Amino acid sequence: MSTVEVGTLYYGGVEGSTSSTFPCLKIRTITYTDIGDMGNAWAQRNVFNTSPLINQGGWSYNSGTITIPESGKYFVSSNIIHKDATQATTTQDNYRNTIWHRWEINGVAQQEESRSSYNRDYANHDRASTGISTMYSLAQGDQLKMQFRNYTGYTDPNNIGLVNNSHILIFKFSA
């Protein structure tokens, strides 16, 4: 194993910086919401749990919007697990879905999108997941929201919900 020796590390790379911690937010999504009822169109959904797992550095957010606390380059990661929440326990309804998600910044949809595998509850396959890990250059006050799409094109007869171990992690990487 190699060792890297350093004198002092400064947050933001500036000697004399008054902050000793970097902005970091980790939250779960809400346990359930119907994210698949829009058919083939993209739609923003209020999916953020308002009890943070980590909130370091003055983040403000509600169920629909995360506000960036200071300007810089941010690592943004989302792992979304979704489930056919109305799957019949005895008779399968044979519904198929392919859920996508992406980030929206200040009302502008971002190009990165994540697509789930084909999910068919006919064979008790009622869960799938999507994930995005990317970096954005963000300014203080920028607002992040999450959009979803049910690419099968159906206005689903079922409720496609989120599972409670879905999570969002955002942290400042550099100035």
PDB file of C-alpha atoms in Angstrom:
ATOM      1  CA  MET A   1       0.000   0.000   0.000  1.00  0.00           C
ATOM      2  CA  SER A   2       1.226   3.508  -0.826  1.00  0.00           C
ATOM      3  CA  THR A   3       1.118   6.434   1.541  1.00  0.00           C
ATOM      4  CA  VAL A   4       0.574  10.045   0.589  1.00  0.00           C
ATOM      5  CA  GLU A   5       1.830  12.588   3.103  1.00  0.00           C
ATOM      6  CA  VAL A   6       0.482  16.117   3.227  1.00  0.00           C
ATOM      7  CA  GLY A   7       0.958  19.034   5.558  1.00  0.00           C
ATOM      8  CA  THR A   8      -2.494  20.577   5.891  1.00  0.00           C
ATOM      9  CA  LEU A   9      -5.618  20.081   3.814  1.00  0.00           C
ATOM     10  CA  TYR A  10      -7.857  23.115   3.364  1.00  0.00           C
ATOM     11  CA  TYR A  11     -11.475  22.927   2.367  1.00  0.00           C
ATOM     12  CA  GLY A  12     -11.802  24.679  -0.974  1.00  0.00           C
ATOM     13  CA  GLY A  13      -8.024  24.595  -1.385  1.00  0.00           C
ATOM     14  CA  VAL A  14      -7.539  28.025   0.171  1.00  0.00           C
ATOM     15  CA  GLU A  15      -5.267  28.561   3.146  1.00  0.00           C
ATOM     16  CA  GLY A  16      -7.057  30.485   5.845  1.00  0.00           C
ATOM     17  CA  SER A  17     -10.477  29.152   4.863  1.00  0.00           C
ATOM     18  CA  THR A  18     -12.883  29.578   7.769  1.00  0.00           C
ATOM     19  CA  SER A  19     -14.949  26.517   6.955  1.00  0.00           C
ATOM     20  CA  SER A  20     -13.696  23.119   8.076  1.00  0.00           C
ATOM     21  CA  THR A  21     -16.475  21.053   6.526  1.00  0.00           C
ATOM     22  CA  PHE A  22     -17.687  20.681   2.996  1.00  0.00           C
ATOM     23  CA  PRO A  23     -21.377  20.822   2.048  1.00  0.00           C
ATOM     24  CA  CYS A  24     -22.841  17.309   1.981  1.00  0.00           C
ATOM     25  CA  LEU A  25     -26.466  16.182   1.856  1.00  0.00           C
ATOM     26  CA  LYS A  26     -27.739  12.622   2.017  1.00  0.00           C
ATOM     27  CA  ILE A  27     -31.463  11.945   2.045  1.00  0.00           C
ATOM     28  CA  ARG A  28     -33.815   9.119   1.259  1.00  0.00           C
ATOM     29  CA  THR A  29     -36.789   9.424  -1.007  1.00  0.00           C
ATOM     30  CA  ILE A  30     -40.229   9.234   0.499  1.00  0.00           C
ATOM     31  CA  THR A  31     -41.434   5.696   1.050  1.00  0.00           C
ATOM     32  CA  TYR A  32     -44.167   5.854  -1.551  1.00  0.00           C
ATOM     33  CA  THR A  33     -45.479   8.086  -4.279  1.00  0.00           C
ATOM     34  CA  ASP A  34     -46.898   7.305  -7.704  1.00  0.00           C
ATOM     35  CA  ILE A  35     -44.082   8.227 -10.068  1.00  0.00           C
ATOM     36  CA  GLY A  36     -45.428   6.418 -13.149  1.00  0.00           C
ATOM     37  CA  ASP A  37     -48.802   7.954 -13.941  1.00  0.00           C
ATOM     38  CA  MET A  38     -47.612  10.397 -16.613  1.00  0.00           C
ATOM     39  CA  GLY A  39     -47.362   7.967 -19.493  1.00  0.00           C
ATOM     40  CA  ASN A  40     -44.396   8.614 -21.790  1.00  0.00           C
ATOM     41  CA  ALA A  41     -43.909  12.272 -20.774  1.00  0.00           C
ATOM     42  CA  TRP A  42     -41.293  13.500 -18.274  1.00  0.00           C
ATOM     43  CA  ALA A  43     -42.762  14.905 -15.060  1.00  0.00           C
ATOM     44  CA  GLN A  44     -41.220  16.380 -11.919  1.00  0.00           C
ATOM     45  CA  ARG A  45     -42.201  14.560  -8.702  1.00  0.00           C
ATOM     46  CA  ASN A  46     -41.877  15.622  -5.046  1.00  0.00           C
ATOM     47  CA  VAL A  47     -39.969  12.609  -3.754  1.00  0.00           C
ATOM     48  CA  PHE A  48     -37.444  13.885  -1.163  1.00  0.00           C
ATOM     49  CA  ASN A  49     -37.787  12.798   2.453  1.00  0.00           C
ATOM     50  CA  THR A  50     -37.475  15.901   4.639  1.00  0.00           C
ATOM     51  CA  SER A  51     -35.569  14.119   7.436  1.00  0.00           C
ATOM     52  CA  PRO A  52     -31.912  14.103   6.308  1.00  0.00           C
ATOM     53  CA  LEU A  53     -29.465  11.282   6.949  1.00  0.00           C
ATOM     54  CA  ILE A  54     -26.660  13.877   6.613  1.00  0.00           C
ATOM     55  CA  ASN A  55     -27.080  17.649   6.295  1.00  0.00           C
ATOM     56  CA  GLN A  56     -23.731  19.326   6.603  1.00  0.00           C
ATOM     57  CA  GLY A  57     -23.143  22.834   5.328  1.00  0.00           C
ATOM     58  CA  GLY A  58     -26.514  24.573   5.424  1.00  0.00           C
ATOM     59  CA  TRP A  59     -28.605  22.782   2.820  1.00  0.00           C
ATOM     60  CA  SER A  60     -32.236  23.778   2.493  1.00  0.00           C
ATOM     61  CA  TYR A  61     -34.738  21.535   0.814  1.00  0.00           C
ATOM     62  CA  ASN A  62     -38.324  20.360   0.837  1.00  0.00           C
ATOM     63  CA  SER A  63     -40.064  17.357  -0.717  1.00  0.00           C
ATOM     64  CA  GLY A  64     -39.630  18.756  -4.234  1.00  0.00           C
ATOM     65  CA  THR A  65     -36.538  20.995  -4.326  1.00  0.00           C
ATOM     66  CA  ILE A  66     -32.941  20.901  -3.089  1.00  0.00           C
ATOM     67  CA  THR A  67     -31.223  24.328  -2.911  1.00  0.00           C
ATOM     68  CA  ILE A  68     -27.428  24.507  -3.332  1.00  0.00           C
ATOM     69  CA  PRO A  69     -25.779  26.256  -0.333  1.00  0.00           C
ATOM     70  CA  GLU A  70     -22.641  27.621  -2.087  1.00  0.00           C
ATOM     71  CA  SER A  71     -21.145  27.778  -5.574  1.00  0.00           C
ATOM     72  CA  GLY A  72     -18.812  25.041  -6.791  1.00  0.00           C
ATOM     73  CA  LYS A  73     -18.560  21.668  -8.492  1.00  0.00           C
ATOM     74  CA  TYR A  74     -20.835  19.039  -6.962  1.00  0.00           C
ATOM     75  CA  PHE A  75     -20.956  15.276  -7.149  1.00  0.00           C
ATOM     76  CA  VAL A  76     -24.632  14.310  -7.483  1.00  0.00           C
ATOM     77  CA  SER A  77     -25.737  10.714  -7.091  1.00  0.00           C
ATOM     78  CA  SER A  78     -29.203   9.184  -7.037  1.00  0.00           C
ATOM     79  CA  ASN A  79     -30.141   5.541  -6.582  1.00  0.00           C
ATOM     80  CA  ILE A  80     -33.864   5.076  -7.121  1.00  0.00           C
ATOM     81  CA  ILE A  81     -35.615   1.782  -6.404  1.00  0.00           C
ATOM     82  CA  HIS A  82     -39.183   1.553  -7.628  1.00  0.00           C
ATOM     83  CA  LYS A  83     -41.906  -1.009  -7.186  1.00  0.00           C
ATOM     84  CA  ASP A  84     -45.300  -1.855  -8.611  1.00  0.00           C
ATOM     85  CA  ALA A  85     -47.088  -0.964  -5.392  1.00  0.00           C
ATOM     86  CA  THR A  86     -50.444  -2.397  -6.458  1.00  0.00           C
ATOM     87  CA  GLN A  87     -49.169  -5.769  -7.567  1.00  0.00           C
ATOM     88  CA  ALA A  88     -51.799  -8.404  -6.861  1.00  0.00           C
ATOM     89  CA  THR A  89     -50.697 -11.029  -4.351  1.00  0.00           C
ATOM     90  CA  THR A  90     -52.649 -13.871  -5.961  1.00  0.00           C
ATOM     91  CA  THR A  91     -53.252 -12.853  -9.586  1.00  0.00           C
ATOM     92  CA  GLN A  92     -50.693 -10.916 -11.532  1.00  0.00           C
ATOM     93  CA  ASP A  93     -52.039  -7.976 -13.520  1.00  0.00           C
ATOM     94  CA  ASN A  94     -49.431  -8.415 -16.283  1.00  0.00           C
ATOM     95  CA  TYR A  95     -48.483  -4.734 -16.263  1.00  0.00           C
ATOM     96  CA  ARG A  96     -45.096  -3.771 -17.678  1.00  0.00           C
ATOM     97  CA  ASN A  97     -43.081  -0.657 -16.895  1.00  0.00           C
ATOM     98  CA  THR A  98     -39.707   0.897 -17.574  1.00  0.00           C
ATOM     99  CA  ILE A  99     -39.128   3.850 -15.253  1.00  0.00           C
ATOM    100  CA  TRP A 100     -36.498   6.517 -16.021  1.00  0.00           C
ATOM    101  CA  HIS A 101     -35.254   9.395 -13.885  1.00  0.00           C
ATOM    102  CA  ARG A 102     -33.122  12.518 -14.396  1.00  0.00           C
ATOM    103  CA  TRP A 103     -32.196  15.751 -12.615  1.00  0.00           C
ATOM    104  CA  GLU A 104     -33.610  19.186 -13.351  1.00  0.00           C
ATOM    105  CA  ILE A 105     -31.555  22.283 -12.486  1.00  0.00           C
ATOM    106  CA  ASN A 106     -33.352  25.640 -12.278  1.00  0.00           C
ATOM    107  CA  GLY A 107     -36.176  24.295 -14.448  1.00  0.00           C
ATOM    108  CA  VAL A 108     -33.864  22.837 -17.112  1.00  0.00           C
ATOM    109  CA  ALA A 109     -33.826  19.058 -17.569  1.00  0.00           C
ATOM    110  CA  GLN A 110     -30.312  17.610 -17.623  1.00  0.00           C
ATOM    111  CA  GLN A 111     -29.139  15.263 -20.364  1.00  0.00           C
ATOM    112  CA  GLU A 112     -28.066  12.443 -18.039  1.00  0.00           C
ATOM    113  CA  GLU A 113     -30.923  10.014 -17.599  1.00  0.00           C
ATOM    114  CA  SER A 114     -31.152   6.606 -16.064  1.00  0.00           C
ATOM    115  CA  ARG A 115     -33.397   3.832 -17.323  1.00  0.00           C
ATOM    116  CA  SER A 116     -34.590   0.821 -15.420  1.00  0.00           C
ATOM    117  CA  SER A 117     -34.627  -2.649 -16.787  1.00  0.00           C
ATOM    118  CA  TYR A 118     -37.920  -3.935 -18.104  1.00  0.00           C
ATOM    119  CA  ASN A 119     -40.104  -4.717 -15.096  1.00  0.00           C
ATOM    120  CA  ARG A 120     -42.986  -7.158 -15.541  1.00  0.00           C
ATOM    121  CA  ASP A 121     -44.924  -8.053 -12.439  1.00  0.00           C
ATOM    122  CA  TYR A 122     -46.527 -11.053 -14.159  1.00  0.00           C
ATOM    123  CA  ALA A 123     -43.685 -13.242 -12.902  1.00  0.00           C
ATOM    124  CA  ASN A 124     -43.420 -11.588  -9.450  1.00  0.00           C
ATOM    125  CA  HIS A 125     -40.820  -9.208 -10.851  1.00  0.00           C
ATOM    126  CA  ASP A 126     -42.208  -6.094  -9.194  1.00  0.00           C
ATOM    127  CA  ARG A 127     -39.038  -4.048  -8.501  1.00  0.00           C
ATOM    128  CA  ALA A 128     -36.286  -2.427 -10.540  1.00  0.00           C
ATOM    129  CA  SER A 129     -33.853   0.441 -10.001  1.00  0.00           C
ATOM    130  CA  THR A 130     -32.123   3.311 -11.742  1.00  0.00           C
ATOM    131  CA  GLY A 131     -29.016   5.254 -10.787  1.00  0.00           C
ATOM    132  CA  ILE A 132     -27.143   8.381 -11.846  1.00  0.00           C
ATOM    133  CA  SER A 133     -23.743   9.593 -10.639  1.00  0.00           C
ATOM    134  CA  THR A 134     -22.490  12.792 -12.235  1.00  0.00           C
ATOM    135  CA  MET A 135     -20.900  16.177 -11.524  1.00  0.00           C
ATOM    136  CA  TYR A 136     -22.451  19.590 -12.026  1.00  0.00           C
ATOM    137  CA  SER A 137     -21.035  23.094 -11.735  1.00  0.00           C
ATOM    138  CA  LEU A 138     -23.627  24.789  -9.548  1.00  0.00           C
ATOM    139  CA  ALA A 139     -24.126  28.256  -8.125  1.00  0.00           C
ATOM    140  CA  GLN A 140     -25.390  29.177  -4.687  1.00  0.00           C
ATOM    141  CA  GLY A 141     -29.192  29.160  -4.794  1.00  0.00           C
ATOM    142  CA  ASP A 142     -29.476  26.764  -7.760  1.00  0.00           C
ATOM    143  CA  GLN A 143     -32.444  24.441  -7.372  1.00  0.00           C
ATOM    144  CA  LEU A 144     -32.395  20.711  -8.124  1.00  0.00           C
ATOM    145  CA  LYS A 145     -35.535  18.687  -8.748  1.00  0.00           C
ATOM    146  CA  MET A 146     -36.102  15.132  -9.940  1.00  0.00           C
ATOM    147  CA  GLN A 147     -38.102  14.070 -12.981  1.00  0.00           C
ATOM    148  CA  PHE A 148     -39.500  10.647 -13.877  1.00  0.00           C
ATOM    149  CA  ARG A 149     -40.830   9.002 -17.023  1.00  0.00           C
ATOM    150  CA  ASN A 150     -42.745   5.767 -17.599  1.00  0.00           C
ATOM    151  CA  TYR A 151     -41.228   4.854 -20.946  1.00  0.00           C
ATOM    152  CA  THR A 152     -43.661   2.056 -21.676  1.00  0.00           C
ATOM    153  CA  GLY A 153     -45.920   4.879 -22.774  1.00  0.00           C
ATOM    154  CA  TYR A 154     -48.889   3.731 -20.739  1.00  0.00           C
ATOM    155  CA  THR A 155     -50.734   5.811 -18.259  1.00  0.00           C
ATOM    156  CA  ASP A 156     -50.255   2.991 -15.840  1.00  0.00           C
ATOM    157  CA  PRO A 157     -53.170   1.232 -14.186  1.00  0.00           C
ATOM    158  CA  ASN A 158     -50.917   0.610 -11.192  1.00  0.00           C
ATOM    159  CA  ASN A 159     -49.090   2.803  -8.742  1.00  0.00           C
ATOM    160  CA  ILE A 160     -45.345   2.728  -9.339  1.00  0.00           C
ATOM    161  CA  GLY A 161     -43.913   3.711  -5.978  1.00  0.00           C
ATOM    162  CA  LEU A 162     -40.504   4.346  -4.469  1.00  0.00           C
ATOM    163  CA  VAL A 163     -38.917   1.960  -1.985  1.00  0.00           C
ATOM    164  CA  ASN A 164     -37.570   3.535   1.217  1.00  0.00           C
ATOM    165  CA  ASN A 165     -33.922   2.631   0.637  1.00  0.00           C
ATOM    166  CA  SER A 166     -33.754   4.838  -2.439  1.00  0.00           C
ATOM    167  CA  HIS A 167     -31.321   7.658  -1.700  1.00  0.00           C
ATOM    168  CA  ILE A 168     -29.759  10.902  -2.900  1.00  0.00           C
ATOM    169  CA  LEU A 169     -26.175  11.975  -2.113  1.00  0.00           C
ATOM    170  CA  ILE A 170     -24.801  15.398  -3.061  1.00  0.00           C
ATOM    171  CA  PHE A 171     -21.503  16.887  -1.945  1.00  0.00           C
ATOM    172  CA  LYS A 172     -19.264  19.747  -2.986  1.00  0.00           C
ATOM    173  CA  PHE A 173     -16.159  18.456  -4.725  1.00  0.00           C
ATOM    174  CA  SER A 174     -14.297  21.682  -5.436  1.00  0.00           C
ATOM    175  CA  ALA A 175     -14.654  25.428  -5.857  1.00  0.00           C
TER     176      ALA A 175
END
